[in-house]
Amino acid sequence: MFPITAETDVNIAYTHATRKVVNKYYMDKYAALQDDVLFIAAPTDTEEERTKCQDVTLFAGAPLIAIKTLKNARIFNAEMFVVESFYRPPTGWHYLTLMQMKEVAHMMGACSSGTKKEIAESIEYVGVAVHVRNLRSGAIIPTPMTKFHELFRVAYCITVHQSQGQTIREKYTIYDWNLKFLRDEERARAKYVALSRGTRKDHVQIDTSDADVYDDKCRRGLLKPQVKANLFNQQKVFICKTVDQHELNTHHAGETKMQ
């Protein structure tokens, strides 16, 4: 694991491998301060799951990003959420009336229709519900822990692809800066997307630990504060020269102008 050279709760990476490392760092850091945490192991049945999913430790306040749309649950792809709380069935819930058991199932995001036996089986299968809050609408959505990896990822660090359309108003760090395995044009596009998420250029921090030498102003690891703006301006010029101008105009049209 490479060292985390910045302390920003918002981060962008190009690769899933880096995203998972950064997320694990912040989950471990903040989970140690919590009284109530929930561990959910990552599914490993497919190559995609092994590449993109990771074990998560959740707690109130942990940021999430939706990875698919589920309209009936009011979950939309790429929207941001935060863990609000966990809901566990009350002690003795097996002895509740049918109506009371339906209420428990609803709070858990479990199936609340059918016979008492069927509802009880659904509650037992879910085990614990993660109540997540949509940061845009404020809606609280009960999510079965068994469905978590299907719907969400922890979002201390998100990929460049996931960040498209996001506006970041606080300081953030960009990882995988050099992207040596990409062609120049692809690398420029990725850097443009990551850089243009912010509303202030002095909020952008860049980790260059995947580089040997960028230029005489750059060192391995996090750039010195006085260098950040210079590198940002240089890179912006490079990107504007490299990326197709029509696409750049399209990007600029819907973006918040960086101060």
GROMACS .gro file of C-alpha atoms in nm:
model
  259
    1MET     CA    1   0.000   0.000   0.000
    2PHE     CA    2   0.142   0.339  -0.097
    3PRO     CA    3   0.146   0.613   0.168
    4ILE     CA    4  -0.148   0.854   0.174
    5THR     CA    5   0.032   1.185   0.137
    6ALA     CA    6  -0.265   1.417   0.182
    7GLU     CA    7  -0.551   1.441   0.428
    8THR     CA    8  -0.856   1.525   0.219
    9ASP     CA    9  -1.186   1.344   0.264
   10VAL     CA   10  -1.261   1.386  -0.107
   11ASN     CA   11  -1.030   1.213  -0.354
   12ILE     CA   12  -1.027   1.110  -0.720
   13ALA     CA   13  -0.831   0.822  -0.874
   14TYR     CA   14  -0.814   0.674  -1.221
   15THR     CA   15  -0.778   0.308  -1.121
   16HIS     CA   16  -1.001   0.097  -0.899
   17ALA     CA   17  -0.691  -0.037  -0.726
   18THR     CA   18  -0.593   0.312  -0.606
   19ARG     CA   19  -0.953   0.400  -0.523
   20LYS     CA   20  -0.977   0.098  -0.295
   21VAL     CA   21  -0.647   0.174  -0.119
   22VAL     CA   22  -0.751   0.533  -0.044
   23ASN     CA   23  -1.098   0.428   0.071
   24LYS     CA   24  -0.954   0.164   0.304
   25TYR     CA   25  -0.722   0.421   0.459
   26TYR     CA   26  -1.009   0.655   0.545
   27MET     CA   27  -1.247   0.379   0.654
   28ASP     CA   28  -0.985   0.246   0.896
   29LYS     CA   29  -0.903   0.596   1.017
   30TYR     CA   30  -1.260   0.699   1.099
   31ALA     CA   31  -1.400   0.359   1.202
   32ALA     CA   32  -1.157   0.358   1.494
   33LEU     CA   33  -1.342   0.661   1.633
   34GLN     CA   34  -1.691   0.509   1.607
   35ASP     CA   35  -1.902   0.314   1.857
   36ASP     CA   36  -2.127   0.148   1.599
   37VAL     CA   37  -1.974   0.006   1.281
   38LEU     CA   38  -2.093  -0.247   1.027
   39PHE     CA   39  -1.856  -0.466   0.827
   40ILE     CA   40  -1.976  -0.596   0.489
   41ALA     CA   41  -1.749  -0.832   0.297
   42ALA     CA   42  -1.704  -0.777  -0.074
   43PRO     CA   43  -1.853  -1.027  -0.320
   44THR     CA   44  -1.587  -1.217  -0.515
   45ASP     CA   45  -1.787  -1.434  -0.754
   46THR     CA   46  -1.692  -1.251  -1.075
   47GLU     CA   47  -1.381  -1.080  -1.208
   48GLU     CA   48  -1.566  -0.746  -1.210
   49GLU     CA   49  -1.657  -0.785  -0.844
   50ARG     CA   50  -1.300  -0.874  -0.753
   51THR     CA   51  -1.176  -0.567  -0.942
   52LYS     CA   52  -1.428  -0.308  -0.828
   53CYS     CA   53  -1.566  -0.422  -0.491
   54GLN     CA   54  -1.390  -0.412  -0.156
   55ASP     CA   55  -1.466  -0.502   0.205
   56VAL     CA   56  -1.628  -0.202   0.371
   57THR     CA   57  -1.654  -0.081   0.727
   58LEU     CA   58  -1.952   0.151   0.752
   59PHE     CA   59  -2.048   0.402   1.020
   60ALA     CA   60  -2.267   0.710   1.049
   61GLY     CA   61  -2.133   0.983   0.825
   62ALA     CA   62  -1.946   0.758   0.580
   63PRO     CA   63  -1.983   0.897   0.225
   64LEU     CA   64  -2.128   0.678  -0.051
   65ILE     CA   65  -2.183   0.701  -0.424
   66ALA     CA   66  -2.460   0.512  -0.604
   67ILE     CA   67  -2.339   0.283  -0.883
   68LYS     CA   68  -2.675   0.199  -1.038
   69THR     CA   69  -3.024   0.340  -1.071
   70LEU     CA   70  -3.312   0.186  -0.877
   71LYS     CA   71  -3.604   0.421  -0.931
   72ASN     CA   72  -3.848   0.249  -0.698
   73ALA     CA   73  -3.593   0.294  -0.417
   74ARG     CA   74  -3.514   0.655  -0.522
   75ILE     CA   75  -3.153   0.568  -0.591
   76PHE     CA   76  -2.989   0.714  -0.903
   77ASN     CA   77  -2.649   0.634  -1.048
   78ALA     CA   78  -2.363   0.869  -0.943
   79GLU     CA   79  -2.569   1.050  -0.678
   80MET     CA   80  -2.398   1.105  -0.344
   81PHE     CA   81  -2.525   0.962  -0.017
   82VAL     CA   82  -2.410   0.937   0.343
   83VAL     CA   83  -2.468   0.661   0.598
   84GLU     CA   84  -2.732   0.787   0.840
   85SER     CA   85  -2.769   0.491   1.077
   86PHE     CA   86  -2.815   0.113   1.100
   87TYR     CA   87  -3.140  -0.063   1.174
   88ARG     CA   88  -3.146  -0.402   1.343
   89PRO     CA   89  -3.462  -0.599   1.424
   90PRO     CA   90  -3.581  -0.546   1.781
   91THR     CA   91  -3.533  -0.821   2.037
   92GLY     CA   92  -3.818  -1.074   2.019
   93TRP     CA   93  -3.929  -0.958   1.676
   94HIS     CA   94  -4.034  -1.317   1.590
   95TYR     CA   95  -4.327  -1.273   1.830
   96LEU     CA   96  -4.458  -0.954   1.672
   97THR     CA   97  -4.795  -0.936   1.503
   98LEU     CA   98  -4.811  -0.951   1.124
   99MET     CA   99  -4.859  -0.574   1.097
  100GLN     CA  100  -4.572  -0.504   1.334
  101MET     CA  101  -4.349  -0.744   1.143
  102LYS     CA  102  -4.435  -0.565   0.819
  103GLU     CA  103  -4.319  -0.239   0.977
  104VAL     CA  104  -3.988  -0.399   1.075
  105ALA     CA  105  -3.945  -0.535   0.722
  106HIS     CA  106  -4.015  -0.191   0.578
  107MET     CA  107  -3.750  -0.034   0.803
  108MET     CA  108  -3.502  -0.294   0.680
  109GLY     CA  109  -3.579  -0.261   0.311
  110ALA     CA  110  -3.693  -0.624   0.322
  111CYS     CA  111  -3.999  -0.774   0.158
  112SER     CA  112  -4.302  -0.663   0.360
  113SER     CA  113  -4.569  -0.861   0.174
  114GLY     CA  114  -4.671  -1.223   0.205
  115THR     CA  115  -4.732  -1.448   0.500
  116LYS     CA  116  -4.576  -1.394   0.841
  117LYS     CA  117  -4.334  -1.678   0.773
  118GLU     CA  118  -4.227  -1.529   0.438
  119ILE     CA  119  -4.172  -1.184   0.591
  120ALA     CA  120  -3.974  -1.335   0.877
  121GLU     CA  121  -3.750  -1.518   0.629
  122SER     CA  122  -3.693  -1.191   0.442
  123ILE     CA  123  -3.597  -1.011   0.764
  124GLU     CA  124  -3.357  -1.289   0.862
  125TYR     CA  125  -3.196  -1.282   0.517
  126VAL     CA  126  -3.137  -0.904   0.531
  127GLY     CA  127  -2.998  -0.915   0.885
  128VAL     CA  128  -2.917  -0.542   0.913
  129ALA     CA  129  -3.031  -0.241   0.712
  130VAL     CA  130  -2.813   0.054   0.626
  131HIS     CA  131  -3.016   0.374   0.630
  132VAL     CA  132  -2.859   0.610   0.376
  133ARG     CA  133  -2.941   0.976   0.320
  134ASN     CA  134  -2.946   1.128  -0.027
  135LEU     CA  135  -2.737   1.447  -0.010
  136ARG     CA  136  -2.945   1.612  -0.283
  137SER     CA  137  -3.299   1.536  -0.165
  138GLY     CA  138  -3.244   1.451   0.201
  139ALA     CA  139  -3.448   1.132   0.161
  140ILE     CA  140  -3.363   0.847   0.400
  141ILE     CA  141  -3.354   0.513   0.219
  142PRO     CA  142  -3.335   0.176   0.400
  143THR     CA  143  -3.091  -0.049   0.217
  144PRO     CA  144  -3.045  -0.418   0.303
  145MET     CA  145  -2.681  -0.492   0.381
  146THR     CA  146  -2.716  -0.785   0.139
  147LYS     CA  147  -2.775  -0.533  -0.142
  148PHE     CA  148  -2.512  -0.278  -0.042
  149HIS     CA  149  -2.238  -0.376  -0.290
  150GLU     CA  150  -2.493  -0.393  -0.570
  151LEU     CA  151  -2.600  -0.033  -0.511
  152PHE     CA  152  -2.318   0.167  -0.350
  153ARG     CA  153  -1.947   0.219  -0.308
  154VAL     CA  154  -1.772   0.402  -0.028
  155ALA     CA  155  -1.683   0.745  -0.164
  156TYR     CA  156  -1.385   0.886   0.021
  157CYS     CA  157  -1.227   0.822  -0.317
  158ILE     CA  158  -1.413   0.785  -0.646
  159THR     CA  159  -1.288   0.717  -0.996
  160VAL     CA  160  -1.244   0.983  -1.261
  161HIS     CA  161  -1.532   0.822  -1.450
  162GLN     CA  162  -1.761   0.842  -1.144
  163SER     CA  163  -1.663   1.204  -1.083
  164GLN     CA  164  -1.805   1.328  -1.415
  165GLY     CA  165  -2.087   1.568  -1.340
  166GLN     CA  166  -1.976   1.618  -0.979
  167THR     CA  167  -1.888   1.961  -0.838
  168ILE     CA  168  -1.639   1.957  -0.551
  169ARG     CA  169  -1.635   2.266  -0.331
  170GLU     CA  170  -1.382   2.148  -0.073
  171LYS     CA  171  -1.017   2.052  -0.103
  172TYR     CA  172  -0.955   1.726  -0.284
  173THR     CA  173  -0.663   1.513  -0.399
  174ILE     CA  174  -0.608   1.357  -0.740
  175TYR     CA  175  -0.426   1.023  -0.750
  176ASP     CA  176  -0.285   0.825  -1.047
  177TRP     CA  177  -0.172   1.155  -1.194
  178ASN     CA  178   0.077   1.031  -1.453
  179LEU     CA  179  -0.122   0.742  -1.600
  180LYS     CA  180   0.174   0.611  -1.798
  181PHE     CA  181  -0.030   0.321  -1.936
  182LEU     CA  182  -0.264   0.558  -2.127
  183ARG     CA  183  -0.211   0.733  -2.457
  184ASP     CA  184  -0.143   1.108  -2.439
  185GLU     CA  185  -0.494   1.207  -2.546
  186GLU     CA  186  -0.664   0.967  -2.303
  187ARG     CA  187  -0.436   1.084  -2.022
  188ALA     CA  188  -0.518   1.448  -2.100
  189ARG     CA  189  -0.893   1.380  -2.095
  190ALA     CA  190  -0.868   1.202  -1.759
  191LYS     CA  191  -0.665   1.485  -1.610
  192TYR     CA  192  -0.906   1.746  -1.742
  193VAL     CA  193  -1.205   1.570  -1.584
  194ALA     CA  194  -1.027   1.535  -1.248
  195LEU     CA  195  -0.902   1.895  -1.245
  196SER     CA  196  -1.231   2.051  -1.351
  197ARG     CA  197  -1.438   1.900  -1.066
  198GLY     CA  198  -1.333   2.175  -0.827
  199THR     CA  199  -1.455   2.532  -0.799
  200ARG     CA  200  -1.119   2.671  -0.680
  201LYS     CA  201  -0.778   2.584  -0.822
  202ASP     CA  202  -0.611   2.623  -0.482
  203HIS     CA  203  -0.831   2.338  -0.356
  204VAL     CA  204  -0.669   2.089  -0.594
  205GLN     CA  205  -0.394   1.869  -0.452
  206ILE     CA  206  -0.209   1.629  -0.681
  207ASP     CA  207  -0.034   1.311  -0.575
  208THR     CA  208   0.244   1.225  -0.817
  209SER     CA  209   0.381   0.916  -0.646
  210ASP     CA  210   0.333   0.717  -0.967
  211ALA     CA  211   0.592   0.940  -1.144
  212ASP     CA  212   0.969   0.932  -1.165
  213VAL     CA  213   1.007   1.304  -1.237
  214TYR     CA  214   0.740   1.540  -1.369
  215ASP     CA  215   0.954   1.852  -1.401
  216ASP     CA  216   1.204   2.046  -1.191
  217LYS     CA  217   0.921   2.181  -0.972
  218CYS     CA  218   0.785   1.839  -0.884
  219ARG     CA  219   0.891   1.585  -0.625
  220ARG     CA  220   0.766   1.236  -0.564
  221GLY     CA  221   0.455   1.237  -0.348
  222LEU     CA  222   0.234   1.537  -0.283
  223LEU     CA  223   0.331   1.862  -0.455
  224LYS     CA  224   0.442   2.149  -0.236
  225PRO     CA  225   0.162   2.403  -0.182
  226GLN     CA  226   0.338   2.683  -0.372
  227VAL     CA  227   0.376   2.456  -0.675
  228LYS     CA  228   0.015   2.343  -0.700
  229ALA     CA  229  -0.120   2.649  -0.882
  230ASN     CA  230   0.173   2.657  -1.123
  231LEU     CA  231   0.133   2.292  -1.215
  232PHE     CA  232  -0.243   2.339  -1.247
  233ASN     CA  233  -0.200   2.627  -1.492
  234GLN     CA  234   0.065   2.441  -1.694
  235GLN     CA  235  -0.148   2.131  -1.710
  236LYS     CA  236  -0.457   2.326  -1.811
  237VAL     CA  237  -0.269   2.466  -2.111
  238PHE     CA  238  -0.144   2.119  -2.204
  239ILE     CA  239  -0.492   1.974  -2.181
  240CYS     CA  240  -0.650   2.252  -2.385
  241LYS     CA  241  -0.397   2.189  -2.659
  242THR     CA  242  -0.437   1.813  -2.653
  243VAL     CA  243  -0.807   1.742  -2.607
  244ASP     CA  244  -1.045   1.792  -2.897
  245GLN     CA  245  -1.165   2.154  -2.876
  246HIS     CA  246  -1.529   2.066  -2.944
  247GLU     CA  247  -1.535   1.832  -2.645
  248LEU     CA  248  -1.367   2.094  -2.429
  249ASN     CA  249  -1.634   2.347  -2.525
  250THR     CA  250  -1.899   2.093  -2.433
  251HIS     CA  251  -1.734   2.039  -2.092
  252HIS     CA  252  -1.699   2.412  -2.026
  253ALA     CA  253  -2.065   2.482  -2.103
  254GLY     CA  254  -2.196   2.295  -1.800
  255GLU     CA  255  -1.914   2.347  -1.550
  256THR     CA  256  -1.881   2.585  -1.259
  257LYS     CA  257  -1.600   2.821  -1.352
  258MET     CA  258  -1.292   2.765  -1.139
  259GLN     CA  259  -1.183   3.079  -0.954
   0.00000   0.00000   0.00000
